[in-house]
Each structure stands twice: as structure tokens, then as C-alpha cells.
Amino acid sequence: YLPTLSEAHRYTVENAIKNHIMPMFSSWKLEQITRGKLDDYLARVRKVTKEKGQSEYLGYMRRFLSLGVPPIA
């Protein structure tokens, strides 16, 4: 996924992965990520980002889950 992005967007996505997604999900297999865990993730993101960022982070998670692969390979 990351190689398909522009350099600027890749930097944004990499920071989202490093600071929000990996701390929350790195210890779970994809099939262990439940709606409740996603809701907890979104609550955490809402505390530290503005509305636009929240939408972007949800989009990243949606993309990773639709690909069925971890965000960082």
C-alpha cells in the first residue's frame, strides 16, 4: 500500500501507523481485531486529532483491513 502513495502522503500514513495503529493493534492477528477494538482505536484517535485526521485514520484502517494484510510488512 505505502509504495503506491506520493511521498508527502506516505509520510502522513507512516506517522499514523507508527503513532496510532501499531501501538493499538501490533499484538493482534487481523482476525482478532473486533468492532470493539476498532471503536477503542477511534476513541483514542478522537482525543488527539481533528475531524479530518479522524476520517483519514479510519480510512487507513479500512484500507489495511480490506487488503487483509498488516499495515507494515
CSV table of C-alpha atoms in Angstrom, one decimal:
chain,number,residue,atom,x,y,z
A,1,TYR,CA,0.0,0.0,0.0
A,2,LEU,CA,2.7,2.5,1.0
A,3,PRO,CA,4.7,2.4,-2.2
A,4,THR,CA,1.6,3.5,-4.2
A,5,LEU,CA,1.4,6.8,-2.3
A,6,SER,CA,3.0,10.2,-3.0
A,7,GLU,CA,6.0,10.9,-0.8
A,8,ALA,CA,4.1,13.5,1.3
A,9,HIS,CA,1.1,11.3,1.8
A,10,ARG,CA,3.3,8.3,2.6
A,11,TYR,CA,4.9,10.3,5.4
A,12,THR,CA,1.5,11.1,6.8
A,13,VAL,CA,0.4,7.4,6.6
A,14,GLU,CA,3.7,6.2,8.1
A,15,ASN,CA,3.2,8.6,11.1
A,16,ALA,CA,-0.4,7.3,11.6
A,17,ILE,CA,0.9,3.8,11.5
A,18,LYS,CA,3.8,4.4,13.9
A,19,ASN,CA,1.9,6.6,16.4
A,20,HIS,CA,-1.6,5.2,16.4
A,21,ILE,CA,-2.2,2.0,14.6
A,22,MET,CA,0.8,-0.1,15.7
A,23,PRO,CA,0.6,0.8,19.4
A,24,MET,CA,-3.1,-0.3,19.3
A,25,PHE,CA,-3.0,-3.3,17.0
A,26,SER,CA,0.5,-4.7,16.7
A,27,SER,CA,0.0,-7.6,19.2
A,28,TRP,CA,-3.1,-8.9,17.5
A,29,LYS,CA,-3.7,-11.0,14.4
A,30,LEU,CA,-6.0,-9.5,11.8
A,31,GLU,CA,-8.8,-11.9,12.7
A,32,GLN,CA,-8.6,-10.8,16.3
A,33,ILE,CA,-9.4,-7.2,15.5
A,34,THR,CA,-13.1,-6.7,16.5
A,35,ARG,CA,-15.5,-3.9,16.2
A,36,GLY,CA,-14.9,-3.1,19.8
A,37,LYS,CA,-11.2,-2.8,19.3
A,38,LEU,CA,-11.8,-0.5,16.3
A,39,ASP,CA,-14.1,1.6,18.4
A,40,ASP,CA,-11.4,1.9,21.1
A,41,TYR,CA,-8.9,2.9,18.4
A,42,LEU,CA,-11.2,5.6,17.1
A,43,ALA,CA,-11.8,6.9,20.6
A,44,ARG,CA,-8.1,7.2,21.1
A,45,VAL,CA,-7.7,9.0,17.7
A,46,ARG,CA,-10.5,11.4,18.5
A,47,LYS,CA,-8.6,12.5,21.6
A,48,VAL,CA,-5.5,13.6,19.7
A,49,THR,CA,-6.7,14.6,16.2
A,50,LYS,CA,-9.1,16.9,14.5
A,51,GLU,CA,-12.1,15.6,12.5
A,52,LYS,CA,-10.1,15.5,9.2
A,53,GLY,CA,-7.4,13.3,10.8
A,54,GLN,CA,-10.0,11.0,12.3
A,55,SER,CA,-11.5,10.4,8.9
A,56,GLU,CA,-8.1,9.8,7.4
A,57,TYR,CA,-7.1,7.3,10.1
A,58,LEU,CA,-10.3,5.4,9.7
A,59,GLY,CA,-9.7,5.3,6.0
A,60,TYR,CA,-6.2,3.8,6.6
A,61,MET,CA,-7.6,1.1,8.8
A,62,ARG,CA,-10.4,0.4,6.3
A,63,ARG,CA,-7.7,0.0,3.6
A,64,PHE,CA,-5.5,-2.2,5.7
A,65,LEU,CA,-8.4,-4.5,6.7
A,66,SER,CA,-9.7,-4.7,3.1
A,67,LEU,CA,-6.3,-5.8,1.9
A,68,GLY,CA,-6.2,-8.4,4.6
A,69,VAL,CA,-2.6,-7.6,5.4
A,70,PRO,CA,-0.8,-5.9,8.3
A,71,PRO,CA,-0.2,-2.2,7.8
A,72,ILE,CA,3.6,-2.8,7.7
A,73,ALA,CA,5.0,-5.9,6.0
